[in-house]
MMTF fields as JSON, N, C-alpha, C and O atoms, coordinates in Angstrom:
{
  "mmtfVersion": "1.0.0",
  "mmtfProducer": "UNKNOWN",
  "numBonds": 563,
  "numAtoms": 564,
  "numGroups": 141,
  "numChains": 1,
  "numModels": 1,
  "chainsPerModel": [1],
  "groupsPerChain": [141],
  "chainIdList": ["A"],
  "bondAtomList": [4, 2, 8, 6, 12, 10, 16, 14, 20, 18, 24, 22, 28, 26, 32, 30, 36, 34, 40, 38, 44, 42, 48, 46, 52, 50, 56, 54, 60, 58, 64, 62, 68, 66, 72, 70, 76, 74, 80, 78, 84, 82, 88, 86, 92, 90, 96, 94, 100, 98, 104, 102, 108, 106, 112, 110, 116, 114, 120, 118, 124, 122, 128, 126, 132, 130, 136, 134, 140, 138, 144, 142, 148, 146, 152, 150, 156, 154, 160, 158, 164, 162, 168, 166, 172, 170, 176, 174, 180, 178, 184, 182, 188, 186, 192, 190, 196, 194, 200, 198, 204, 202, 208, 206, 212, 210, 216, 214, 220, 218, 224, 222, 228, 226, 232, 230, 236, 234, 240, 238, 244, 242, 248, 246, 252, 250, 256, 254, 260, 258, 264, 262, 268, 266, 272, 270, 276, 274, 280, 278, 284, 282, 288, 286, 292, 290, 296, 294, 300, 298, 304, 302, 308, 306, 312, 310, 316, 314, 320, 318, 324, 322, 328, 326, 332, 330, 336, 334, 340, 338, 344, 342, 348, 346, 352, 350, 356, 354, 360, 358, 364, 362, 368, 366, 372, 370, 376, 374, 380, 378, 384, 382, 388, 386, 392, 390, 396, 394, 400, 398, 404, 402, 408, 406, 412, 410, 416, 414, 420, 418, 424, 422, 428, 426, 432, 430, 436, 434, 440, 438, 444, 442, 448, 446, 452, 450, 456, 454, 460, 458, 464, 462, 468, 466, 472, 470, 476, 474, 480, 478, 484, 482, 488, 486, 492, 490, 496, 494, 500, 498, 504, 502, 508, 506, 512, 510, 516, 514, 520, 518, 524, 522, 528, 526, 532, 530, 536, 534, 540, 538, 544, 542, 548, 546, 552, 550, 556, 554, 560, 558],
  "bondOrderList": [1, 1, 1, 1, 1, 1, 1, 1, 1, 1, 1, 1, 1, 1, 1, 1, 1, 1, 1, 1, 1, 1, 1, 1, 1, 1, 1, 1, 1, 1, 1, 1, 1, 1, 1, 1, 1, 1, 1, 1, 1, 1, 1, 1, 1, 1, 1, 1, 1, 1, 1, 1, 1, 1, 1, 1, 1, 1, 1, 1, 1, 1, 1, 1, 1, 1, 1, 1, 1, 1, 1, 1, 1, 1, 1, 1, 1, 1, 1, 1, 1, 1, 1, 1, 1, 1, 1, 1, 1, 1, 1, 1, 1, 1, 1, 1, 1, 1, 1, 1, 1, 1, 1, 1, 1, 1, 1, 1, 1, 1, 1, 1, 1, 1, 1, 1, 1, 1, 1, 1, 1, 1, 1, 1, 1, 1, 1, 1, 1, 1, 1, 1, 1, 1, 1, 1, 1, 1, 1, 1],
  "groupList": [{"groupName": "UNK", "atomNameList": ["N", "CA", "C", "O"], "elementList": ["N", "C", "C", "O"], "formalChargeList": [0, 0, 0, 0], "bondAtomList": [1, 0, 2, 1, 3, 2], "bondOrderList": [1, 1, 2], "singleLetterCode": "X", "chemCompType": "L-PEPTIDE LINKING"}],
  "groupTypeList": [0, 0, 0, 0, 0, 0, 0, 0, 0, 0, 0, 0, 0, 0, 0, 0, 0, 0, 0, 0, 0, 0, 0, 0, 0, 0, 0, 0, 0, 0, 0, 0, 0, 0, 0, 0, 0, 0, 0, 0, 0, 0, 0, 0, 0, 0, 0, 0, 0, 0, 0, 0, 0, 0, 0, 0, 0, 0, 0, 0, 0, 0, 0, 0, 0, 0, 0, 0, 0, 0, 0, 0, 0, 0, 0, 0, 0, 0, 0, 0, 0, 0, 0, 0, 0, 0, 0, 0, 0, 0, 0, 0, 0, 0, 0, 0, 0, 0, 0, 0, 0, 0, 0, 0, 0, 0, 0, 0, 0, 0, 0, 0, 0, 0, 0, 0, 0, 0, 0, 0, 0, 0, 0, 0, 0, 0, 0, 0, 0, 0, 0, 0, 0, 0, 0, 0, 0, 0, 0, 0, 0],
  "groupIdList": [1, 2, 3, 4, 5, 6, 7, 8, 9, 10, 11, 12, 13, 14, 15, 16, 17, 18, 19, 20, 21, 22, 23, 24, 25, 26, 27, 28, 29, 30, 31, 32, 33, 34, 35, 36, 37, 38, 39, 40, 41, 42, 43, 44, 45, 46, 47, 48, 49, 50, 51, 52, 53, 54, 55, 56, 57, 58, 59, 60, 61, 62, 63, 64, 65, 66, 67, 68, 69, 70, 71, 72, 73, 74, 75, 76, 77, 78, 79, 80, 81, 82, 83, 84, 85, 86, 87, 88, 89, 90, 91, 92, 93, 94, 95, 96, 97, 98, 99, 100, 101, 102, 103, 104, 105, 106, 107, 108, 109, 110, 111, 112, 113, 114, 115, 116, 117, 118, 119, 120, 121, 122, 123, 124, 125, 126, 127, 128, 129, 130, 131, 132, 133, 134, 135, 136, 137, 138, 139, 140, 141],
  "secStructList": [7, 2, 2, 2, 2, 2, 2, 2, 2, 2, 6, 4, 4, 4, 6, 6, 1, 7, 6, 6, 1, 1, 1, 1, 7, 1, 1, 2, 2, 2, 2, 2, 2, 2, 2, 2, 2, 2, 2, 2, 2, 2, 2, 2, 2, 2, 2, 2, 2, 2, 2, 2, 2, 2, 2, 1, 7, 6, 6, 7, 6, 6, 2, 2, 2, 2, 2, 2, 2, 2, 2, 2, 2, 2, 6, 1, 1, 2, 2, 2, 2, 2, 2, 2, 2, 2, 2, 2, 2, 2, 1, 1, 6, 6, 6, 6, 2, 2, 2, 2, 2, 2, 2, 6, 6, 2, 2, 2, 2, 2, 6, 6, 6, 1, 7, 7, 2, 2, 2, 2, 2, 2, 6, 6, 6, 1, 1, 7, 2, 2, 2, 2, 2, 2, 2, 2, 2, 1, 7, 7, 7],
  "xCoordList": [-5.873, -6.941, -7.294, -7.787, -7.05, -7.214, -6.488, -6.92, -5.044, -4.439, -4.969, -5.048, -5.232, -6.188, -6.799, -6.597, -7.837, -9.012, -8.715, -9.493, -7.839, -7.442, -6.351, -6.196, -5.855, -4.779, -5.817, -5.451, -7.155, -7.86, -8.782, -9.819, -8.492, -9.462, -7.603, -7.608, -6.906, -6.054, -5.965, -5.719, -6.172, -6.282, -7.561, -7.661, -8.598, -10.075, -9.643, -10.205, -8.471, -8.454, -7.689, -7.185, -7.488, -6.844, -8.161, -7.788, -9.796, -10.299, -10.606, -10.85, -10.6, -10.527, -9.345, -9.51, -8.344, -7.066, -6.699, -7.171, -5.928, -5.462, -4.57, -4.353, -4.219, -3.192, -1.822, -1.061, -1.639, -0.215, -0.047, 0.945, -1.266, -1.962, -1.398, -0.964, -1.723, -1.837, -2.763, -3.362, -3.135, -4.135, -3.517, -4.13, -2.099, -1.506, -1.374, -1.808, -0.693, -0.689, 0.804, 1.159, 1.593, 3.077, 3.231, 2.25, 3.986, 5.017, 5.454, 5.076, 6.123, 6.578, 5.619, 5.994, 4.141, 2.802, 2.533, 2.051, 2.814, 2.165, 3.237, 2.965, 4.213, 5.115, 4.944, 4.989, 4.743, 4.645, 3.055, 2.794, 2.368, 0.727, 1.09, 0.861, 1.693, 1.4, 2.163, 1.565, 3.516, 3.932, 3.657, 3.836, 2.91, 1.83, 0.98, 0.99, -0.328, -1.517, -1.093, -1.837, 0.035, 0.717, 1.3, 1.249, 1.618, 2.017, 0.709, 0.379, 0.024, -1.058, -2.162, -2.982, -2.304, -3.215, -2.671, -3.072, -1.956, -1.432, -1.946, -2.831, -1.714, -2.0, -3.698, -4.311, -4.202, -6.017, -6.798, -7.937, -5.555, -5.9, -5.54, -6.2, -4.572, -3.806, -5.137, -5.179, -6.198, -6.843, -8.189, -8.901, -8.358, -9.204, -9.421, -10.309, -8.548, -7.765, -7.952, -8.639, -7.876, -8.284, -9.381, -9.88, -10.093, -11.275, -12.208, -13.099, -11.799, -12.449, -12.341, -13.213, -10.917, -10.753, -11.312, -11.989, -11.435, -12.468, -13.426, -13.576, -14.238, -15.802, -15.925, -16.957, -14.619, -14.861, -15.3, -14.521, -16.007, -16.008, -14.975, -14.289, -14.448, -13.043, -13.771, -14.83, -12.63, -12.558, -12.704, -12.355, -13.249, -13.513, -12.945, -13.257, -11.762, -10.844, -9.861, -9.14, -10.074, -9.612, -10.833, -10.688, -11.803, -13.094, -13.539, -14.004, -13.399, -13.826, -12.44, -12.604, -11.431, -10.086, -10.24, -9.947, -10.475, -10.234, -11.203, -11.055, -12.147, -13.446, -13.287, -14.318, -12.17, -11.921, -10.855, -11.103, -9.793, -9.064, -9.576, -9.47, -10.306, -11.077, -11.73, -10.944, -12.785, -13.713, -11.894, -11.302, -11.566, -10.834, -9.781, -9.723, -9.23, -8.27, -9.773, -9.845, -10.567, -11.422, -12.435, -13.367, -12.115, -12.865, -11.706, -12.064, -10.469, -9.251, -9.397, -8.524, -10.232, -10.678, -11.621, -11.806, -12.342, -13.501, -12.55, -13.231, -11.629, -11.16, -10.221, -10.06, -9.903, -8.865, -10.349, -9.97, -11.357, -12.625, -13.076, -12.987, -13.729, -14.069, -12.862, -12.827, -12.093, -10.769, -10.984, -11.481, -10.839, -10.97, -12.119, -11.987, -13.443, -14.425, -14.457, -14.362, -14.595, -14.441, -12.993, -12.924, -12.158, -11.437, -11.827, -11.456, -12.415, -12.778, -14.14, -14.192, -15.208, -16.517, -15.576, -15.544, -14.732, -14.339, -13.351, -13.267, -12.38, -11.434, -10.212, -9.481, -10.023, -9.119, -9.308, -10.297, -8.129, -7.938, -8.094, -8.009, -8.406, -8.725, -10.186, -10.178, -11.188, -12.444, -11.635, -10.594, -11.346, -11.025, -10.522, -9.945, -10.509, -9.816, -11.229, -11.198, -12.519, -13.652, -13.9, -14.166, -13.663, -13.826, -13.038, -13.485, -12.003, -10.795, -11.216, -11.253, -11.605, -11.915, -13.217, -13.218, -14.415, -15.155, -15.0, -15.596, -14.075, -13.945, -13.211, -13.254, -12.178, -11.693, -12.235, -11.608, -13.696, -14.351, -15.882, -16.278, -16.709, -17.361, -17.447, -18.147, -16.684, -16.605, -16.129, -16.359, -15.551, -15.319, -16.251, -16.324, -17.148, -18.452, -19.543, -20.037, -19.808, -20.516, -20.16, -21.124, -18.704, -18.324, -18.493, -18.423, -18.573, -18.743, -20.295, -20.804, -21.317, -22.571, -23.439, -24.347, -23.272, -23.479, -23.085, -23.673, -22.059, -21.369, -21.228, -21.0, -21.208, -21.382, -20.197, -20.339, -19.303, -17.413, -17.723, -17.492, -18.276, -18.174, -18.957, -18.605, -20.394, -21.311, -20.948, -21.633, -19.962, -19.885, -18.83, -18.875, -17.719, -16.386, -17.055, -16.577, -18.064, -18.759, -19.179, -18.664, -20.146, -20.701, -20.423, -21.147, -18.762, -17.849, -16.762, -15.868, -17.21, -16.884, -14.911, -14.027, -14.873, -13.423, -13.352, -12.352, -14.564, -14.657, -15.141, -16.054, -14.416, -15.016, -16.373, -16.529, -16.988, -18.328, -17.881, -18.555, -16.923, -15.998, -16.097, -16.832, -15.07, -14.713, -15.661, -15.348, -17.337, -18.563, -19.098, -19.126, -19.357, -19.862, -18.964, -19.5, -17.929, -16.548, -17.252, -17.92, -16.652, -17.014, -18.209, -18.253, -19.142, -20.828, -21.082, -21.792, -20.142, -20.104, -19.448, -19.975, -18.316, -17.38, -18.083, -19.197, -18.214, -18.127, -17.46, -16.265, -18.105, -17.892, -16.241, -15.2, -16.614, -15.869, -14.953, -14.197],
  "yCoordList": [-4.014, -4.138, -5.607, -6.004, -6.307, -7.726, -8.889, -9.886, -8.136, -8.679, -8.276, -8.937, -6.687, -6.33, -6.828, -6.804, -7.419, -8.12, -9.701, -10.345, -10.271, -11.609, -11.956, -13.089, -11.219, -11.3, -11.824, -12.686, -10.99, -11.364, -12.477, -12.524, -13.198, -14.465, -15.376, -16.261, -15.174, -16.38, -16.234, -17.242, -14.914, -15.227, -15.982, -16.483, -15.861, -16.778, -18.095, -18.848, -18.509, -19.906, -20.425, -21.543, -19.466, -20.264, -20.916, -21.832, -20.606, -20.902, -22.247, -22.897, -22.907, -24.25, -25.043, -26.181, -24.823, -25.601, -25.899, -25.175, -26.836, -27.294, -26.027, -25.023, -26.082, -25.284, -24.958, -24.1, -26.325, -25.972, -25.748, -25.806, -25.52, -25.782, -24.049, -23.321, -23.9, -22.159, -21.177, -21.462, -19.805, -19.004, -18.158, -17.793, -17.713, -16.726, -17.147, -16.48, -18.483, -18.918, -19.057, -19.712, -18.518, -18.746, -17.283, -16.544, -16.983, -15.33, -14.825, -13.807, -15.684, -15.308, -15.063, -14.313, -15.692, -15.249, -14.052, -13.14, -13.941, -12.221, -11.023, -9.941, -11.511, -10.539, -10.265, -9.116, -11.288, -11.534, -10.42, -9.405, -11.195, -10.441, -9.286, -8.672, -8.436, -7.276, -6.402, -5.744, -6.802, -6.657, -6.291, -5.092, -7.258, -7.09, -6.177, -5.221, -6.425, -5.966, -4.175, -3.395, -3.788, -2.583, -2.148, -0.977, -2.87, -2.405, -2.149, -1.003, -3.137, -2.711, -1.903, -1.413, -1.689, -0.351, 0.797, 1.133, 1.254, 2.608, 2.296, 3.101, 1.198, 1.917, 2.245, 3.159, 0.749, 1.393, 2.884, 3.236, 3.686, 4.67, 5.675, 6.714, 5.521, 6.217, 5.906, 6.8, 5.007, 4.963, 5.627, 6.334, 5.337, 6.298, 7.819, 8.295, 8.298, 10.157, 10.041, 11.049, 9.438, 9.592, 9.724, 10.669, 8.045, 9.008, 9.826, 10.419, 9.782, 11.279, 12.651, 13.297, 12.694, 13.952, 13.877, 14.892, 12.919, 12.397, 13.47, 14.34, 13.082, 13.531, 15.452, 16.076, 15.817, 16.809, 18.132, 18.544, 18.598, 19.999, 20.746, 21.127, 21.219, 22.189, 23.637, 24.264, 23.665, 25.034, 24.649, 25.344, 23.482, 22.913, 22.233, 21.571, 21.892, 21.076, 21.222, 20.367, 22.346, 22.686, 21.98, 21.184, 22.507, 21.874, 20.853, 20.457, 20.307, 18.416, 18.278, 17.058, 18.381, 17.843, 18.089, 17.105, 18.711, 19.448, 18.074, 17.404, 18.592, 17.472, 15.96, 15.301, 15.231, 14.544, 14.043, 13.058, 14.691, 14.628, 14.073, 13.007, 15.651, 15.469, 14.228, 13.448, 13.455, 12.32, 11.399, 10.821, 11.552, 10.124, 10.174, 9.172, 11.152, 10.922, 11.047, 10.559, 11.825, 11.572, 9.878, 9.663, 9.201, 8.357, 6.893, 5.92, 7.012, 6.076, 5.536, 4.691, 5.673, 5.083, 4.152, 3.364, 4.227, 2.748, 1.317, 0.338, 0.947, 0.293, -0.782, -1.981, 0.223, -0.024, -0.466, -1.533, -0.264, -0.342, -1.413, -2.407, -1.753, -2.973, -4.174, -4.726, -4.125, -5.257, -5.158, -6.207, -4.45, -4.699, -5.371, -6.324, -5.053, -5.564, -6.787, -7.661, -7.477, -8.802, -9.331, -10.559, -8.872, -9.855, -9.938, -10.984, -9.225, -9.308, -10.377, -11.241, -10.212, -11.244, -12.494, -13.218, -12.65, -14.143, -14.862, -16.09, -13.826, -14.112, -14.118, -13.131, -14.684, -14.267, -13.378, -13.441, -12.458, -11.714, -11.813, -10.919, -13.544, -13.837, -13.099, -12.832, -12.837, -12.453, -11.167, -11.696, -10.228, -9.13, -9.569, -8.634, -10.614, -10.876, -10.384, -9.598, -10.748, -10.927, -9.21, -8.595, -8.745, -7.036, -6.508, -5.71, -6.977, -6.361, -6.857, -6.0, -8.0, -8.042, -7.468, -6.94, -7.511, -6.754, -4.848, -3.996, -4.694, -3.273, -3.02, -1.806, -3.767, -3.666, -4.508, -4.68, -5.131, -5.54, -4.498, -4.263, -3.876, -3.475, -2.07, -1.92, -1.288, -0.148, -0.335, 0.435, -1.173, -1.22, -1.87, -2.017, -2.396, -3.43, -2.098, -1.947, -1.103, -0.327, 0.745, 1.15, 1.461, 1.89, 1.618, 2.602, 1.143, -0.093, -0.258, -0.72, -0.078, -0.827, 0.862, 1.102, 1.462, 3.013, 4.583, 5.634, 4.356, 5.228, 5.292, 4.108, 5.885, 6.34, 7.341, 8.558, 6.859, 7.726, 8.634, 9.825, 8.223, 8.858, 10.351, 11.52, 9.557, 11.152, 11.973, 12.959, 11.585, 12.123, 12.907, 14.09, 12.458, 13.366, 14.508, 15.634, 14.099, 14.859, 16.12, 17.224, 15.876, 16.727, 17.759, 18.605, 17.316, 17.865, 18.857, 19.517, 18.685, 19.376, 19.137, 19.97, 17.796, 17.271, 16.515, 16.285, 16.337, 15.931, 17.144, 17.911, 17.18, 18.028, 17.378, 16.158, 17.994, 17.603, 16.56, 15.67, 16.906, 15.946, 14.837, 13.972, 14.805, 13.293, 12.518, 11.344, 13.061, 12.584, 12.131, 10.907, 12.595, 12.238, 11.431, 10.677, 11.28, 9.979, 8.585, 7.651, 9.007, 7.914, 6.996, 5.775, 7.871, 7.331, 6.416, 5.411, 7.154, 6.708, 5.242, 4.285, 5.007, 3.538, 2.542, 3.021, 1.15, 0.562, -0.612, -0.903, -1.051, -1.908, -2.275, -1.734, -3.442, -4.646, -3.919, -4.603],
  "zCoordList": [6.966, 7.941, 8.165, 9.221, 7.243, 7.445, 8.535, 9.114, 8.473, 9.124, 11.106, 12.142, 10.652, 11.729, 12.841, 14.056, 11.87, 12.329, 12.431, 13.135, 11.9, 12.347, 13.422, 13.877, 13.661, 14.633, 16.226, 17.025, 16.317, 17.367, 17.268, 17.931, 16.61, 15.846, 16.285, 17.141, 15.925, 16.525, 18.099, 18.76, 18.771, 20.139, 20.844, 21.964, 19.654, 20.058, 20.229, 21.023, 19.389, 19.086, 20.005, 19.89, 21.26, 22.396, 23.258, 23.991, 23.335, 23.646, 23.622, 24.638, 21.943, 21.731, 21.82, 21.381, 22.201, 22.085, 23.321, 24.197, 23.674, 25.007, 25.741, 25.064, 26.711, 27.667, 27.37, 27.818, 26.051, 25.665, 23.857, 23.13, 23.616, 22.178, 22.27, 23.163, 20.658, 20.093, 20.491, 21.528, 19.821, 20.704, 21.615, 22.618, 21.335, 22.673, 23.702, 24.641, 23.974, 25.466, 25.781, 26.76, 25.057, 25.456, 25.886, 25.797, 26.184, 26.332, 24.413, 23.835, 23.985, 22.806, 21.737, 20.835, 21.66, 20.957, 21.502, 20.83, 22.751, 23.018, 22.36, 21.84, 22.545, 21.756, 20.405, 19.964, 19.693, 18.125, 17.984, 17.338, 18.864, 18.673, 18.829, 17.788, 19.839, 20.379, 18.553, 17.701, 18.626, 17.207, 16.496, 16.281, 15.49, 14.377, 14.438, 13.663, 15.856, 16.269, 16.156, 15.562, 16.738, 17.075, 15.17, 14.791, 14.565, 13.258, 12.507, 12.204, 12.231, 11.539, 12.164, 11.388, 13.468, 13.71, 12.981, 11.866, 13.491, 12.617, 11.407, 11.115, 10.3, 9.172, 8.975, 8.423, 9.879, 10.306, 10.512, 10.204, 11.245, 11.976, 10.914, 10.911, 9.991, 8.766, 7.814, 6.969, 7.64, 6.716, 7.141, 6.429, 8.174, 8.948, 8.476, 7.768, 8.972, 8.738, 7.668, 7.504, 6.397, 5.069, 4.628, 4.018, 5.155, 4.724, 5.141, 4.533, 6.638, 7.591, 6.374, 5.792, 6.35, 5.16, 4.155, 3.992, 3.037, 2.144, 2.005, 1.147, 3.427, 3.485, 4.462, 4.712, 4.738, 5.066, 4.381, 3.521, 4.531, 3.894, 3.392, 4.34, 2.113, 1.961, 2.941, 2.922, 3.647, 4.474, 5.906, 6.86, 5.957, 7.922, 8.141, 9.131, 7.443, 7.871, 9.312, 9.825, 9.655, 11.208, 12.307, 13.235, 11.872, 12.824, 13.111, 14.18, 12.024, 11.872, 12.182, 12.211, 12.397, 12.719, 13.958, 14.637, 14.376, 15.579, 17.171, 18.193, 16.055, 17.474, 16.721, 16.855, 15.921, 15.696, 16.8, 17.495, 16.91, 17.888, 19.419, 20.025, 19.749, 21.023, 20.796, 21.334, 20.285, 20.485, 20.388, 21.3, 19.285, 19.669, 21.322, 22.035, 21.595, 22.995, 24.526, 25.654, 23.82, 24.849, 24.802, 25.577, 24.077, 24.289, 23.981, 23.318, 24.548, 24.579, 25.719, 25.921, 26.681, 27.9, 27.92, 28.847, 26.739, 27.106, 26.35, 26.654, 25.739, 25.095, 26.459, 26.686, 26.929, 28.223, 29.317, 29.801, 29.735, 30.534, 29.877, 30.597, 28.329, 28.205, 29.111, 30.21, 28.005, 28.776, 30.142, 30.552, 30.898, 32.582, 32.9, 33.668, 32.414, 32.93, 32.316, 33.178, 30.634, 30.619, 31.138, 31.095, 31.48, 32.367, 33.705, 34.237, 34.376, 35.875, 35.948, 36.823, 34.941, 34.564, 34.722, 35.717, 33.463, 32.953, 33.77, 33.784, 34.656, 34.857, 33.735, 33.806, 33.138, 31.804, 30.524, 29.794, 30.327, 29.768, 28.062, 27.22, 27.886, 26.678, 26.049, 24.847, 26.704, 25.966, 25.763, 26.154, 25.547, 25.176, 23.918, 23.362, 23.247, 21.411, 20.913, 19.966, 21.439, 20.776, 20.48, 19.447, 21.99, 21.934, 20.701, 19.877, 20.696, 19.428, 18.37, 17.487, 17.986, 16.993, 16.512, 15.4, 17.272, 16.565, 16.685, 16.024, 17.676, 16.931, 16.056, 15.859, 15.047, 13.986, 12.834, 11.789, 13.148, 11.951, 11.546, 10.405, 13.212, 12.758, 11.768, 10.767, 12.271, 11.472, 10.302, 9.37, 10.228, 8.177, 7.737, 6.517, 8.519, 7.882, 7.487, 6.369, 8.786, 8.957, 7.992, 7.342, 7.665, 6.872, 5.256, 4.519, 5.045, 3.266, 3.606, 2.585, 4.632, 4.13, 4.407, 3.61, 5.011, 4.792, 4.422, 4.678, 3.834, 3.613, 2.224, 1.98, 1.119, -0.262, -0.297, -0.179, -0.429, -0.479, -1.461, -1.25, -2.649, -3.686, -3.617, -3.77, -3.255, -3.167, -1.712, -1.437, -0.874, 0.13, -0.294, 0.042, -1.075, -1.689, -2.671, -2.809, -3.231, -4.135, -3.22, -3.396, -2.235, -1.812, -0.716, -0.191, -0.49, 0.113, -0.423, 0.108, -1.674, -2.639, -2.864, -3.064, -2.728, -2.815, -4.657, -5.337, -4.937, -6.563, -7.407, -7.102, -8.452, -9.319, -10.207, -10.26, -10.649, -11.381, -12.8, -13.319, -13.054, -14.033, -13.799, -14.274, -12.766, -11.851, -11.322, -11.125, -10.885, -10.204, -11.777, -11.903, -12.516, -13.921, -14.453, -15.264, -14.356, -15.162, -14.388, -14.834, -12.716, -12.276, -12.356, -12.504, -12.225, -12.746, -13.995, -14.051, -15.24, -16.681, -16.388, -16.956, -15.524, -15.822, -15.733, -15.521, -15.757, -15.949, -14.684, -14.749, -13.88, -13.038, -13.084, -12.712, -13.722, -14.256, -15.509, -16.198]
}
């Protein structure tokens, strides 16, 4: 995910650099970007589905899968709509790094600062009472 979220932080950095400087301004950076950007989503989206399942209920795993699906192909249209509109504002297609990057920084920020994996696997009944009491007992560090 790291690589993720930085890939659109080197397209920011065409903002500060000259015309012939770095930042995605050749043909062959867009290839390389698209590349990467295109390899490491999948595994984003692969970590996703995990811990979606994580926190599902045993037995609703059709249901929560199900309107998981629907929200995500029904909502593959605003991603493609941001980009159009900050390129039509700015004229260049560069502000759309800022869009990408914060949608592959906020949800793992938002994810990690509200989300409790543990008592949610717990209460999803994906941990046994064992495993919720082990984990509790360890020891940080």
């Amino acid at each position: 995910l790291g690589l993720c979220a930085l890939l659109p932080v080197y397209g920011m950095i065409g903002f500060l650099t000259p015309p012939d400087g770095i930042g995605i301004k050749h043909k062959e950076e867009i290839y390389i970007f698209g590349a990467l950007f295109g390899w490491t989503v999948g595994a984003a989206q692969s970590y996703a589905r995990t811990v979606f399942a994580d926190l599902i209920p045993k037995g609703a795993e059709g249901t929560y899968f199900g309107v998981y699906e629907i929200t995500d192909k029904g909502s593959s249209w605003i991603g493609p709509m941001v980009v159009a509109i900050v390129s039509s504002i700015t004229g260049r297609i560069r502000g759309a790094m800022v869009y990408l990057f914060f949608a592959m920084v906020f949800p793992v920020w938002a994810l990690h600062r509200f989300v409790d994996m543990d008592l949610g696997r717990a209460q999803s009944g994906r941990l046994t009472r064992v495993e919720v009491e082990l984990e509790s007992t360890q020891d940080p560090l």
